[in-house]
Coordinates of N, CA and C in Angstrom, one line a residue:
M1 N -110.5 22.7 95.2 CA -111.8 23.4 95.3 C -112.4 23.3 96.7
R2 N -112.9 24.4 97.2 CA -113.6 24.4 98.5 C -114.8 23.5 98.4
L3 N -115.1 22.8 99.5 CA -116.2 21.9 99.6 C -117.6 22.7 99.3
D4 N -117.7 23.9 99.9 CA -119.0 24.6 99.7 C -119.1 25.0 98.2
L5 N -118.0 25.3 97.6 CA -118.1 25.7 96.2 C -118.4 24.5 95.3
L6 N -117.8 23.4 95.6 CA -118.1 22.1 94.9 C -119.6 21.7 95.0
S7 N -120.1 21.9 96.3 CA -121.5 21.5 96.5 C -122.4 22.4 95.7
D8 N -122.1 23.7 95.7 CA -122.9 24.6 94.9 C -122.8 24.3 93.4
L9 N -121.6 24.0 92.9 CA -121.5 23.6 91.5 C -122.3 22.4 91.2
N10 N -122.2 21.4 92.0 CA -123.0 20.1 91.8 C -124.5 20.4 91.7
A11 N -124.9 21.3 92.6 CA -126.4 21.7 92.6 C -126.8 22.3 91.2
E12 N -125.9 23.1 90.7 CA -126.2 23.7 89.4 C -126.2 22.7 88.3
R13 N -125.2 21.8 88.3 CA -125.2 20.7 87.4 C -126.5 19.8 87.4
A14 N -126.9 19.5 88.6 CA -128.1 18.6 88.8 C -129.3 19.3 88.3
A15 N -129.3 20.6 88.3 CA -130.5 21.4 87.8 C -130.4 21.7 86.4
R16 N -129.4 21.2 85.7 CA -129.1 21.5 84.3 C -129.0 23.0 84.0
R17 N -128.2 23.7 84.9 CA -128.0 25.1 84.7 C -126.5 25.3 84.5
A18 N -126.1 26.3 83.6 CA -124.7 26.6 83.4 C -124.1 27.3 84.5
A19 N -122.8 27.1 84.7 CA -122.1 27.8 85.8 C -120.6 27.8 85.4
V20 N -119.8 28.7 85.9 CA -118.4 28.8 85.7 C -117.7 29.0 87.0
V21 N -116.6 28.2 87.2 CA -115.7 28.4 88.3 C -114.6 29.3 87.8
V22 N -114.4 30.5 88.5 CA -113.3 31.4 88.1 C -112.2 31.3 89.1
T23 N -111.0 31.0 88.6 CA -109.8 30.8 89.5 C -108.8 31.9 89.1
D24 N -108.5 32.7 90.1 CA -107.5 33.8 90.0 C -106.1 33.0 90.0
L25 N -105.4 33.1 88.9 CA -104.2 32.3 88.8 C -103.1 32.9 89.6
A26 N -103.2 34.1 90.0 CA -102.1 34.7 90.9 C -102.3 34.3 92.3
T27 N -103.5 34.2 92.8 CA -103.8 34.0 94.2 C -104.4 32.6 94.5
G28 N -105.0 32.0 93.5 CA -105.6 30.7 93.7 C -107.1 30.9 94.2
A29 N -107.5 32.1 94.4 CA -108.9 32.3 94.9 C -109.9 31.9 93.8
Q30 N -111.0 31.3 94.3 CA -112.0 30.8 93.4 C -113.4 31.3 93.7
R31 N -114.2 31.5 92.7 CA -115.6 31.8 92.9 C -116.5 31.1 91.9
L32 N -117.7 30.9 92.3 CA -118.7 30.2 91.3 C -119.6 31.3 90.8
V33 N -119.7 31.4 89.4 CA -120.5 32.3 88.8 C -121.7 31.5 88.2
R34 N -122.9 31.7 88.7 CA -124.1 31.1 88.1 C -124.6 31.8 86.9
A35 N -125.3 31.2 86.1 CA -125.8 31.8 84.8 C -126.5 33.1 85.1
G36 N -127.3 33.2 86.1 CA -128.1 34.4 86.4 C -127.3 35.5 86.9
D37 N -126.0 35.3 87.3 CA -125.2 36.3 87.9 C -124.1 36.8 86.9
I38 N -124.1 36.3 85.7 CA -123.0 36.6 84.8 C -123.0 38.1 84.4
A39 N -124.1 38.6 84.2 CA -124.2 40.0 83.7 C -123.5 41.0 84.7
S40 N -123.5 40.7 85.9 CA -123.0 41.6 86.9 C -121.5 41.3 87.3
D41 N -121.0 40.2 86.7 CA -119.6 39.8 87.1 C -118.6 40.6 86.3
P42 N -117.4 40.9 86.9 CA -116.4 41.7 86.2 C -115.9 41.0 84.9
L43 N -116.1 39.7 84.8 CA -115.6 39.0 83.6 C -116.8 38.5 82.8
A44 N -117.9 39.3 82.8 CA -119.1 38.9 82.2 C -118.9 38.5 80.7
E45 N -118.2 39.3 79.9 CA -118.1 39.0 78.5 C -117.3 37.7 78.2
P46 N -116.1 37.6 78.8 CA -115.4 36.3 78.6 C -116.1 35.1 79.1
I47 N -116.8 35.3 80.2 CA -117.6 34.1 80.8 C -118.7 33.8 79.8
A48 N -119.4 34.8 79.3 CA -120.5 34.5 78.3 C -119.9 33.8 77.0
D49 N -118.7 34.2 76.6 CA -118.1 33.6 75.4 C -117.7 32.2 75.7
A50 N -117.2 31.9 76.9 CA -116.8 30.6 77.3 C -118.0 29.6 77.4
L51 N -119.1 30.1 77.9 CA -120.3 29.3 78.0 C -120.9 29.0 76.6
R52 N -120.8 30.0 75.7 CA -121.3 29.8 74.4 C -120.5 28.7 73.6
S53 N -119.2 28.7 73.9 CA -118.3 27.7 73.2 C -118.3 26.4 73.9
G54 N -118.6 26.5 75.2 CA -118.6 25.3 76.1 C -117.2 24.8 76.4
R55 N -116.2 25.7 76.3 CA -114.8 25.4 76.5 C -114.2 26.2 77.7
S56 N -113.4 25.5 78.5 CA -112.7 26.1 79.6 C -111.4 26.8 79.0
G57 N -110.8 27.7 79.8 CA -109.6 28.3 79.3 C -109.2 29.5 80.1
T58 N -108.0 30.0 79.8 CA -107.5 31.2 80.5 C -107.8 32.5 79.8
V59 N -108.2 33.5 80.6 CA -108.6 34.8 80.1 C -107.8 35.8 80.8
A60 N -107.6 37.0 80.2 CA -106.9 38.1 80.8 C -108.0 38.9 81.6
A61 N -107.6 39.4 82.8 CA -108.4 40.2 83.6 C -107.6 41.3 84.2
E62 N -108.2 42.4 84.6 CA -107.5 43.5 85.2 C -106.6 43.1 86.3
A63 N -107.0 42.2 87.1 CA -106.2 41.8 88.3 C -105.2 40.7 87.9
G64 N -105.2 40.3 86.7 CA -104.3 39.2 86.2 C -105.0 38.1 85.6
P65 N -104.3 37.1 85.0 CA -105.0 36.0 84.3 C -105.9 35.2 85.3
A66 N -107.0 34.7 84.7 CA -107.9 33.9 85.4 C -108.3 32.7 84.6
F67 N -108.5 31.5 85.2 CA -108.9 30.3 84.5 C -110.4 30.1 84.7
L68 N -111.1 30.0 83.6 CA -112.6 29.7 83.6 C -112.9 28.3 83.4
S69 N -113.4 27.6 84.3 CA -113.8 26.2 84.2 C -115.3 26.1 84.0
V70 N -115.7 25.7 82.8 CA -117.0 25.8 82.3 C -117.8 24.5 82.6
A71 N -119.0 24.7 83.2 CA -119.9 23.5 83.4 C -121.2 23.8 82.7
V72 N -121.4 23.1 81.6 CA -122.6 23.4 80.7 C -123.3 22.0 80.6
P73 N -124.6 22.0 80.8 CA -125.4 20.7 80.6 C -125.3 20.2 79.2
P74 N -125.4 18.9 79.0 CA -125.4 18.3 77.7 C -126.6 19.0 76.9
V75 N -126.3 19.3 75.7 CA -127.3 20.0 74.8 C -128.2 18.9 74.2
R76 N -129.5 19.1 74.2 CA -130.4 18.1 73.7 C -131.2 18.7 72.4
L77 N -131.5 17.8 71.5 CA -132.3 18.1 70.4 C -133.5 17.2 70.4
V78 N -134.7 17.8 70.6 CA -136.0 17.0 70.5 C -136.6 17.2 69.2
V79 N -136.8 16.2 68.4 CA -137.4 16.3 67.1 C -138.9 15.8 67.2
I80 N -139.8 16.6 66.9 CA -141.2 16.2 66.9 C -141.5 15.7 65.5
G81 N -141.7 14.4 65.3 CA -142.0 13.8 64.0 C -141.0 12.8 63.6
A82 N -141.4 11.6 63.4 CA -140.6 10.5 62.9 C -140.6 10.5 61.4
V83 N -140.2 11.5 60.7 CA -140.4 11.7 59.3 C -139.0 11.5 58.6
H84 N -139.1 11.6 57.3 CA -137.8 11.4 56.5 C -136.7 12.3 56.9
V85 N -137.1 13.6 57.1 CA -136.0 14.6 57.5 C -135.4 14.2 58.9
S86 N -136.3 13.7 59.8 CA -135.8 13.2 61.1 C -134.8 12.1 60.9
Q87 N -135.0 11.2 60.0 CA -134.1 10.0 59.8 C -132.7 10.5 59.4
A88 N -132.7 11.6 58.7 CA -131.3 12.1 58.3 C -130.8 13.0 59.4
L89 N -131.7 13.8 60.1 CA -131.2 14.7 61.1 C -130.6 14.0 62.3
A90 N -131.3 13.0 62.8 CA -130.9 12.3 64.0 C -129.4 11.9 64.0
P91 N -129.0 11.1 63.0 CA -127.6 10.7 63.1 C -126.6 11.8 63.0
M92 N -126.9 12.8 62.1 CA -126.0 14.0 62.0 C -125.9 14.8 63.3
A93 N -127.1 14.9 64.0 CA -127.1 15.7 65.2 C -126.3 14.9 66.3
K94 N -126.4 13.6 66.3 CA -125.6 12.8 67.3 C -124.1 13.0 67.0
L95 N -123.7 13.0 65.7 CA -122.3 13.2 65.4 C -121.8 14.6 65.9
A96 N -122.7 15.6 65.9 CA -122.4 16.9 66.3 C -122.4 17.0 67.9
G97 N -122.7 15.9 68.5 CA -122.6 15.9 70.0 C -123.9 16.2 70.7
L98 N -125.1 16.3 70.0 CA -126.3 16.5 70.6 C -127.0 15.3 71.1
D99 N -127.7 15.4 72.2 CA -128.5 14.2 72.7 C -129.9 14.3 72.1
V100 N -130.1 13.3 71.2 CA -131.3 13.4 70.3 C -132.4 12.5 70.8
T101 N -133.7 13.1 70.8 CA -134.9 12.3 71.1 C -135.9 12.6 70.0
I102 N -136.5 11.5 69.5 CA -137.6 11.6 68.5 C -138.9 11.4 69.2
V103 N -139.9 12.3 69.0 CA -141.2 12.1 69.6 C -142.2 12.1 68.5
D104 N -143.1 11.0 68.5 CA -144.1 11.0 67.5 C -145.1 9.9 67.9
P105 N -146.4 10.2 68.1 CA -147.4 9.2 68.5 C -147.7 8.2 67.5
R106 N -147.3 8.4 66.2 CA -147.7 7.5 65.1 C -146.8 6.3 65.1
T107 N -147.2 5.3 65.6 CA -146.4 4.1 65.8 C -145.9 3.5 64.5
A108 N -146.6 3.8 63.4 CA -146.2 3.3 62.1 C -144.9 3.9 61.7
F109 N -144.7 5.2 62.1 CA -143.4 5.9 61.8 C -142.4 5.8 62.8
A110 N -142.8 5.9 64.1 CA -141.8 5.9 65.2 C -141.4 4.5 65.6
T111 N -140.6 3.9 64.7 CA -140.1 2.5 65.0 C -138.6 2.5 65.1
P112 N -138.1 1.5 65.9 CA -136.7 1.4 66.1 C -136.0 1.0 64.8
E113 N -136.7 0.4 63.9 CA -136.1 0.0 62.6 C -135.8 1.3 61.8
R114 N -136.6 2.3 61.9 CA -136.4 3.5 61.1 C -135.4 4.5 61.8
F115 N -135.3 4.3 63.2 CA -134.5 5.2 64.0 C -133.6 4.4 64.9
P116 N -132.6 3.6 64.3 CA -131.7 2.8 65.2 C -130.8 3.7 66.0
D117 N -130.6 3.3 67.2 CA -129.6 4.0 68.1 C -130.1 5.4 68.5
V118 N -131.4 5.7 68.4 CA -131.9 7.0 68.8 C -133.0 6.8 69.8
A119 N -133.0 7.7 70.8 CA -134.1 7.6 71.8 C -135.4 8.0 71.1
L120 N -136.4 7.1 71.3 CA -137.6 7.2 70.5 C -138.8 7.1 71.4
L121 N -139.7 8.1 71.4 CA -140.9 8.1 72.3 C -142.1 8.1 71.4
A122 N -142.8 7.0 71.3 CA -144.0 6.9 70.5 C -145.2 7.4 71.3
E123 N -145.2 8.7 71.6 CA -146.2 9.3 72.5 C -146.6 10.7 71.9
W124 N -147.7 11.2 72.4 CA -148.1 12.6 72.1 C -147.1 13.5 72.8
P125 N -146.7 14.6 72.1 CA -145.7 15.5 72.6 C -146.0 16.1 74.0
D126 N -147.3 16.4 74.2 CA -147.6 17.1 75.5 C -147.2 16.1 76.7
A127 N -147.4 14.8 76.5 CA -147.1 13.9 77.6 C -145.6 13.6 77.6
A128 N -145.0 13.4 76.4 CA -143.6 13.0 76.4 C -142.7 14.2 76.8
L129 N -143.0 15.4 76.4 CA -142.1 16.5 76.7 C -142.2 16.9 78.2
T130 N -143.4 16.7 78.8 CA -143.5 17.0 80.2 C -142.6 16.1 81.0
R131 N -142.5 14.8 80.6 CA -141.6 13.9 81.3 C -140.1 14.2 81.0
L132 N -139.8 14.6 79.7 CA -138.5 14.9 79.4 C -138.0 16.2 80.1
G133 N -138.8 17.2 80.3 CA -138.4 18.4 81.0 C -137.6 19.3 80.1
L134 N -138.2 20.0 79.3 CA -137.5 20.9 78.4 C -136.8 22.1 79.2
D135 N -135.7 22.6 78.7 CA -135.1 23.7 79.3 C -134.3 24.5 78.2
R136 N -133.5 25.5 78.7 CA -132.9 26.4 77.7 C -131.6 25.8 77.1
F137 N -131.3 24.6 77.4 CA -130.3 23.8 76.8 C -130.9 22.7 75.9
T138 N -132.1 23.0 75.5 CA -132.8 22.0 74.6 C -133.3 22.8 73.3
A139 N -133.1 22.1 72.2 CA -133.6 22.6 70.9 C -134.8 21.7 70.5
V140 N -135.8 22.3 69.9 CA -137.0 21.6 69.5 C -137.2 21.9 68.0
A141 N -137.3 20.8 67.2 CA -137.7 21.0 65.8 C -139.0 20.2 65.5
A142 N -140.0 20.9 65.1 CA -141.3 20.3 64.8 C -141.4 20.1 63.3
L143 N -141.5 18.8 62.9 CA -141.4 18.5 61.5 C -142.5 17.7 60.9
T144 N -143.7 17.6 61.5 CA -144.7 16.7 61.0 C -145.7 17.4 60.0
H145 N -145.8 18.7 60.0 CA -146.9 19.4 59.2 C -148.2 19.2 59.9
D146 N -148.4 18.5 60.9 CA -149.7 18.2 61.5 C -149.8 19.0 62.8
P147 N -150.7 20.0 62.8 CA -150.9 20.8 64.0 C -151.2 20.0 65.3
K148 N -151.9 18.9 65.2 CA -152.2 18.1 66.4 C -150.9 17.6 67.1
I149 N -149.9 17.4 66.3 CA -148.6 16.9 66.8 C -147.6 18.0 67.1
D150 N -147.5 18.9 66.1 CA -146.5 20.0 66.2 C -146.8 21.0 67.3
D151 N -148.1 21.4 67.3 CA -148.4 22.6 68.2 C -148.1 22.3 69.7
P152 N -148.5 21.1 70.2 CA -148.2 20.9 71.6 C -146.6 21.0 71.9
G153 N -145.8 20.5 70.9 CA -144.4 20.6 71.1 C -143.9 22.0 71.1
L154 N -144.4 22.8 70.1 CA -144.0 24.2 70.0 C -144.4 24.9 71.3
D155 N -145.6 24.7 71.7 CA -146.1 25.4 72.9 C -145.2 25.1 74.1
A156 N -144.9 23.8 74.3 CA -144.0 23.4 75.4 C -142.6 24.0 75.3
A157 N -142.1 24.1 74.1 CA -140.7 24.6 73.8 C -140.7 26.1 74.1
L158 N -141.7 26.8 73.7 CA -141.7 28.3 74.0 C -141.9 28.5 75.5
R159 N -142.7 27.8 76.1 CA -142.9 28.0 77.6 C -141.6 27.7 78.4
A160 N -140.8 26.7 77.9 CA -139.6 26.3 78.6 C -138.4 27.2 78.3
G161 N -138.6 28.1 77.3 CA -137.4 28.9 76.9 C -136.3 28.2 76.2
C162 N -136.7 27.2 75.4 CA -135.7 26.4 74.7 C -134.8 27.4 73.8
F163 N -133.6 27.1 73.6 CA -132.7 28.0 72.9 C -133.0 28.0 71.4
Y164 N -133.6 27.0 70.9 CA -134.0 26.9 69.5 C -135.3 26.3 69.4
V165 N -136.2 26.9 68.6 CA -137.5 26.4 68.3 C -137.8 26.6 66.8
G166 N -137.9 25.5 66.1 CA -138.1 25.6 64.6 C -139.3 24.7 64.2
A167 N -139.9 25.1 63.1 CA -141.0 24.3 62.6 C -141.0 24.3 61.1
L168 N -141.3 23.1 60.5 CA -141.4 22.9 59.1 C -142.7 23.5 58.6
G169 N -142.7 23.9 57.3 CA -144.0 24.4 56.8 C -143.8 25.7 56.0
S170 N -144.8 26.0 55.1 CA -144.8 27.2 54.3 C -145.1 28.4 55.2
R171 N -144.9 29.6 54.6 CA -145.2 30.8 55.3 C -146.7 30.9 55.6
K172 N -147.6 30.4 54.7 CA -149.0 30.3 55.0 C -149.3 29.4 56.1
T173 N -148.7 28.2 56.1 CA -148.8 27.3 57.2 C -148.4 27.9 58.6
H174 N -147.3 28.7 58.5 CA -146.8 29.3 59.7 C -147.7 30.4 60.2
A175 N -148.3 31.1 59.3 CA -149.2 32.2 59.7 C -150.4 31.6 60.5
A176 N -150.9 30.5 60.1 CA -152.0 29.8 60.8 C -151.5 29.3 62.1
R177 N -150.3 28.8 62.1 CA -149.7 28.3 63.4 C -149.5 29.4 64.4
V178 N -149.0 30.6 63.9 CA -148.9 31.7 64.8 C -150.2 32.1 65.4
A179 N -151.3 32.2 64.6 CA -152.6 32.5 65.1 C -153.0 31.5 66.2
R180 N -152.8 30.3 66.0 CA -153.2 29.3 67.1 C -152.4 29.5 68.4
L181 N -151.1 29.8 68.2 CA -150.2 29.9 69.4 C -150.6 31.2 70.2
L182 N -150.9 32.3 69.4 CA -151.4 33.5 70.1 C -152.7 33.2 70.8
A183 N -153.6 32.5 70.2 CA -154.8 32.1 70.9 C -154.6 31.3 72.1
A184 N -153.5 30.6 72.1 CA -153.2 29.7 73.3 C -152.6 30.5 74.4
G185 N -152.3 31.8 74.2 CA -151.8 32.6 75.3 C -150.4 33.1 75.2
H186 N -149.7 32.8 74.1 CA -148.4 33.3 73.9 C -148.4 34.7 73.3
D187 N -147.5 35.6 73.7 CA -147.4 36.9 73.1 C -146.6 36.9 71.8
E188 N -146.7 38.0 71.0 CA -146.1 38.0 69.7 C -144.6 37.8 69.7
E189 N -144.0 38.5 70.7 CA -142.5 38.4 70.9 C -142.1 36.9 71.1
T190 N -142.8 36.2 71.9 CA -142.5 34.8 72.2 C -142.6 33.9 70.9
V191 N -143.8 34.1 70.2 CA -144.0 33.3 69.0 C -143.0 33.6 67.9
A192 N -142.5 34.9 67.9 CA -141.6 35.3 66.9 C -140.2 34.5 67.0
R193 N -140.0 33.8 68.1 CA -138.8 33.1 68.3 C -138.8 31.8 67.5
I194 N -139.9 31.4 67.0 CA -140.0 30.2 66.1 C -139.3 30.4 64.8
R195 N -138.3 29.6 64.4 CA -137.7 29.7 63.1 C -138.5 28.9 62.1
A196 N -139.2 29.7 61.3 CA -140.1 29.1 60.3 C -140.1 30.0 59.0
P197 N -139.9 29.5 57.9 CA -139.6 28.1 57.6 C -138.3 27.6 58.3
I198 N -138.3 26.4 58.8 CA -137.1 25.9 59.5 C -135.9 25.8 58.7
G199 N -134.7 26.0 59.3 CA -133.5 25.7 58.6 C -132.8 26.9 58.0
L200 N -131.5 26.8 57.7 CA -130.8 27.9 57.0 C -131.3 27.9 55.6
D201 N -131.2 29.1 55.0 CA -131.7 29.3 53.6 C -130.5 28.9 52.7
I202 N -130.4 27.6 52.4 CA -129.3 27.1 51.6 C -129.9 26.4 50.3
G203 N -131.2 26.6 50.1 CA -131.8 26.0 48.9 C -132.0 24.5 49.1
A204 N -132.1 24.0 50.3 CA -132.2 22.6 50.5 C -133.5 22.0 49.9
V205 N -133.4 20.8 49.3 CA -134.5 20.2 48.6 C -134.8 18.8 49.2
S206 N -133.8 18.0 49.3 CA -134.0 16.6 49.7 C -134.1 16.6 51.3
P207 N -134.7 15.5 51.8 CA -134.7 15.4 53.3 C -133.4 15.6 53.9
A208 N -132.3 15.0 53.3 CA -131.0 15.1 53.9 C -130.5 16.5 53.9
E209 N -130.8 17.2 52.8 CA -130.3 18.6 52.7 C -131.1 19.5 53.7
I210 N -132.4 19.2 53.8 CA -133.1 20.0 54.8 C -132.6 19.7 56.2
A211 N -132.2 18.5 56.5 CA -131.6 18.1 57.8 C -130.4 18.9 58.0
V212 N -129.5 19.0 57.0 CA -128.3 19.8 57.1 C -128.6 21.3 57.5
S213 N -129.6 21.8 56.8 CA -130.0 23.2 57.1 C -130.5 23.4 58.5
V214 N -131.3 22.4 59.0 CA -131.8 22.5 60.3 C -130.7 22.4 61.4
L215 N -129.8 21.4 61.2 CA -128.7 21.3 62.1 C -127.8 22.5 62.1
G216 N -127.6 23.1 61.0 CA -126.7 24.3 60.9 C -127.4 25.4 61.7
E217 N -128.7 25.5 61.6 CA -129.4 26.6 62.3 C -129.4 26.4 63.8
V218 N -129.5 25.1 64.2 CA -129.4 24.8 65.6 C -128.0 25.1 66.2
V219 N -127.0 24.7 65.5 CA -125.6 25.0 66.0 C -125.4 26.5 66.0
G220 N -125.9 27.2 65.0 CA -125.7 28.7 65.0 C -126.4 29.3 66.2
A221 N -127.6 28.8 66.6 CA -128.3 29.4 67.7 C -127.6 29.1 69.0
L222 N -126.9 28.0 69.0 CA -126.2 27.6 70.3 C -124.8 28.3 70.4
R223 N -124.1 28.4 69.3 CA -122.7 28.9 69.4 C -122.5 30.3 68.9
R224 N -123.3 30.8 68.0 CA -123.0 32.1 67.3 C -123.2 33.2 68.3
K225 N -122.2 34.1 68.3 CA -122.3 35.3 69.2 C -123.4 36.2 68.7
P226 N -124.4 36.6 69.5 CA -125.5 37.4 69.0 C -125.1 38.8 68.5
T227 N -125.7 39.3 67.5 CA -125.5 40.6 67.1 C -126.0 41.6 68.1
R228 N -125.6 42.9 67.8 CA -126.1 44.0 68.7 C -127.6 44.0 68.7
A229 N -128.2 43.9 67.5 CA -129.7 44.0 67.4 C -130.3 42.8 68.2
E230 N -129.7 41.6 68.1 CA -130.3 40.5 68.7 C -130.2 40.6 70.3
K231 N -129.1 41.2 70.7 CA -129.0 41.4 72.2 C -130.0 42.4 72.7
A232 N -130.4 43.4 71.8 CA -131.3 44.4 72.2 C -132.8 43.9 72.2
G233 N -133.1 43.0 71.2 CA -134.5 42.7 71.0 C -134.9 41.2 70.9
A234 N -133.9 40.4 70.6 CA -134.3 39.0 70.4 C -133.6 38.1 71.4
A235 N -134.0 36.8 71.4 CA -133.5 35.9 72.4 C -132.0 35.5 72.0
A236 N -131.2 35.5 73.0 CA -129.8 35.1 72.8 C -129.7 33.6 72.9
P237 N -128.6 33.0 72.3 CA -128.4 31.6 72.5 C -128.4 31.1 73.9
A238 N -128.7 29.9 74.1 CA -128.9 29.4 75.5 C -127.6 29.5 76.3
A239 N -126.4 29.3 75.7 CA -125.2 29.3 76.4 C -124.8 30.7 76.7
A240 N -125.5 31.7 76.2 CA -125.1 33.1 76.5 C -126.2 33.8 77.4
P241 N -126.0 33.6 78.7 CA -127.1 34.1 79.6 C -127.3 35.6 79.5

């Protein structure tokens, strides 16, 4: 790999931005495709698919086969609320390969004993998330039912363009939440990105079942290829620029 190309690739990695190195297998020529340039690249669709899956591989191109070397930042899951659902969600999300952080200012709940082997920040979300630095490779799940704790996390997640933003609560609770976020300056399209009620509709009842439904929805937002309607009007998964 050329030194200038490697330097550019490392800069994208350091900034937690996705990029792909395309190698023409016939000539050995290489180019770096940054996330913002994919739509105009001749291999736009296979590159978007490769980023969505996070896997490198060989693809067919008009000029011959090419190898796509994928560089995708580690995907993070930030859970607002050290609640029972979070206790089940955190270890499952870690098994799925997500980098999990729990944020909750209530020190009676946010304890290492309840969340062993999980990054735990017993702070208010507005302070903790500013330091974490949310981005489009981050999912945020707000699970406390308390607007004082959930709303700052949702606000930060929407402003950062996180690939998944979900919130626990009834439709009535969510309607009130939407009104607050609109009053805070978000537009309707942005607020509509919040998955609420959170999780896949699988009839989940127990905290563990709700955690399964949330994790399934997060993985779907990350990996699933968007439908034509989603491409036209809704946010696409983070790995699909």
